[in-house]
Short mmCIF file of C-alpha atoms in Angstrom, two decimals:
data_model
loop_
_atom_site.label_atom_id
_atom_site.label_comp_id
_atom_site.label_asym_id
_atom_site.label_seq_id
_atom_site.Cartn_x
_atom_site.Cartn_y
_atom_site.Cartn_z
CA UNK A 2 17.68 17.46 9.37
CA UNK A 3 17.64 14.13 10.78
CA UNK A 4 20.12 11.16 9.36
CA UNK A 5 18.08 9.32 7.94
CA UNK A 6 16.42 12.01 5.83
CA UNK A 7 19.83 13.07 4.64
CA UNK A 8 20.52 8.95 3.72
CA UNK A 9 17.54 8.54 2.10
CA UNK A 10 17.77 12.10 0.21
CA UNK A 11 21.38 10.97 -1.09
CA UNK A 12 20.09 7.59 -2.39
CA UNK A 13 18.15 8.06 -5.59
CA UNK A 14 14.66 5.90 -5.74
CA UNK A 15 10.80 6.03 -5.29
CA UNK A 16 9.69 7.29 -2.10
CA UNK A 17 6.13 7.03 -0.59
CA UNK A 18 4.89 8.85 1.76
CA UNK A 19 3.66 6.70 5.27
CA UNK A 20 0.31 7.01 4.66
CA UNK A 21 0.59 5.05 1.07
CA UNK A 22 2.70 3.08 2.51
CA UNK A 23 0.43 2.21 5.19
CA UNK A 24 -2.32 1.60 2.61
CA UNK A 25 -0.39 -0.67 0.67
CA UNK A 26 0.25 -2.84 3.61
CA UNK A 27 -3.73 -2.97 4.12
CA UNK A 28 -4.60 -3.43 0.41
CA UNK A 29 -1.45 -6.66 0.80
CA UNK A 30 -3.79 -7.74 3.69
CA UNK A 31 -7.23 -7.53 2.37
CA UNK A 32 -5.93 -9.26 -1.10
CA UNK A 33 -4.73 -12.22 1.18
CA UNK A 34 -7.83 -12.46 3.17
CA UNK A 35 -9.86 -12.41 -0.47
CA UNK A 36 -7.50 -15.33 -1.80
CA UNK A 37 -8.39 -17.21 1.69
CA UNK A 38 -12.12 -16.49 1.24
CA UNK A 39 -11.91 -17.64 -2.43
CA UNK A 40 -10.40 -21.08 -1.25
CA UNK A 41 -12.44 -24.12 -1.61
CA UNK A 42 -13.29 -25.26 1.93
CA UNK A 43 -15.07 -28.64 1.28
CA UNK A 44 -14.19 -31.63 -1.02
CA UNK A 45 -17.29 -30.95 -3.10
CA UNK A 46 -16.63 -27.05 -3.38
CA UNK A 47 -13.50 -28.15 -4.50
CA UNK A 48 -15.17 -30.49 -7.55
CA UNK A 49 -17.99 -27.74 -8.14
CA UNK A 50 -17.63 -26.17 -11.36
CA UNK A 51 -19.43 -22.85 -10.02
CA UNK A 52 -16.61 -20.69 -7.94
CA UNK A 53 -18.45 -20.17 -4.35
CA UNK A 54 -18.06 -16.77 -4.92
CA UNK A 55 -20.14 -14.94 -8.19
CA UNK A 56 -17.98 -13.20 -10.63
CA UNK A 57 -19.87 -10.19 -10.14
CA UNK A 58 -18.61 -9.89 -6.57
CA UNK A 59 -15.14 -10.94 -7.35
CA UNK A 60 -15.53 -8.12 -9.93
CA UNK A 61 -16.46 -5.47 -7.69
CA UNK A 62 -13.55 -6.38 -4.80
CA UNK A 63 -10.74 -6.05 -7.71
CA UNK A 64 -12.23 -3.02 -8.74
CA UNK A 65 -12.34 -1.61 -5.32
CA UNK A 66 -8.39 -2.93 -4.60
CA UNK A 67 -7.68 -1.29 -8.35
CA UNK A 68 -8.79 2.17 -7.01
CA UNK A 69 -7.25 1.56 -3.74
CA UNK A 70 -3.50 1.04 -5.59
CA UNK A 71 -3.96 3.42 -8.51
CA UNK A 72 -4.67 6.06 -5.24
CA UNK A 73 -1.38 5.00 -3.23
CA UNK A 74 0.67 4.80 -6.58
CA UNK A 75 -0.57 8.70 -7.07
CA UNK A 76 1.94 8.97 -4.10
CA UNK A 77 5.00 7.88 -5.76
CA UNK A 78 7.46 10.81 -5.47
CA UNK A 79 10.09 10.62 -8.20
CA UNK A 80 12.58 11.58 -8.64
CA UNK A 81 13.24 10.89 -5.28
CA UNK A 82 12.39 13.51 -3.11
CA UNK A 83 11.54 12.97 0.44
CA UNK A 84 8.87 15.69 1.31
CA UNK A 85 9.27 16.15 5.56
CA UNK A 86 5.62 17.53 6.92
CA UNK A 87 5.60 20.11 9.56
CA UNK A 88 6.64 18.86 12.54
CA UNK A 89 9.54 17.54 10.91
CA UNK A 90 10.66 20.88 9.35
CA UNK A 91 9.92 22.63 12.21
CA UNK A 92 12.76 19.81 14.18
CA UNK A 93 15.31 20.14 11.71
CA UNK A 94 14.69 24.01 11.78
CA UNK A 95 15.55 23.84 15.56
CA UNK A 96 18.70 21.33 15.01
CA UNK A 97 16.63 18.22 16.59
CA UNK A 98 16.91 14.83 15.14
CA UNK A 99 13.43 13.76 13.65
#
């Protein structure tokens, strides 16, 4: 077992597996590029009292982005326990650092 797996088993917390952790990152980005889009680009977008964007599309994006985080959340290990996939047992196993 590698270091860092023992540091990280002997500090209590939330752990997420890379994968979530990876989606979060991309759910971070597309939020950013949404809050972007949603910018007023023009002078008279910016006095329009109509958003450029319908409500029924903003609607559907947070919905999508709710999914997206209620699906990495599922990940959440707690209380923390680091779960090492194959490859990594199989290291430690042999006495190689992962």
């Amino acid at each position: 077992m590698s270091d860092v797996v023992r540091d990280a088993q002997s500090h209590p917390g939330y752990y997420l597996p890379e994968h979530a952790q990876y989606r979060l990152q991309q759910l971070r980005d597309h939020m950013r590029f949404l809050a972007r889009l949603a910018q007023p680009r023009t002078q008279a977008e910016e006095q329009a009292r109509q958003p450029a964007i319908r409500l029924d599309e903003l609607a559907c994006c947070l919905e999508l982005l709710a999914e997206q985080v209620t699906q990495a959340l599922a990940q959440v290990q707690w209380p923390a326990r680091l779960e090492l996939d194959v490859s990594d047992n199989a290291r430690a196993d042999d006495g190689e650092a992962a």
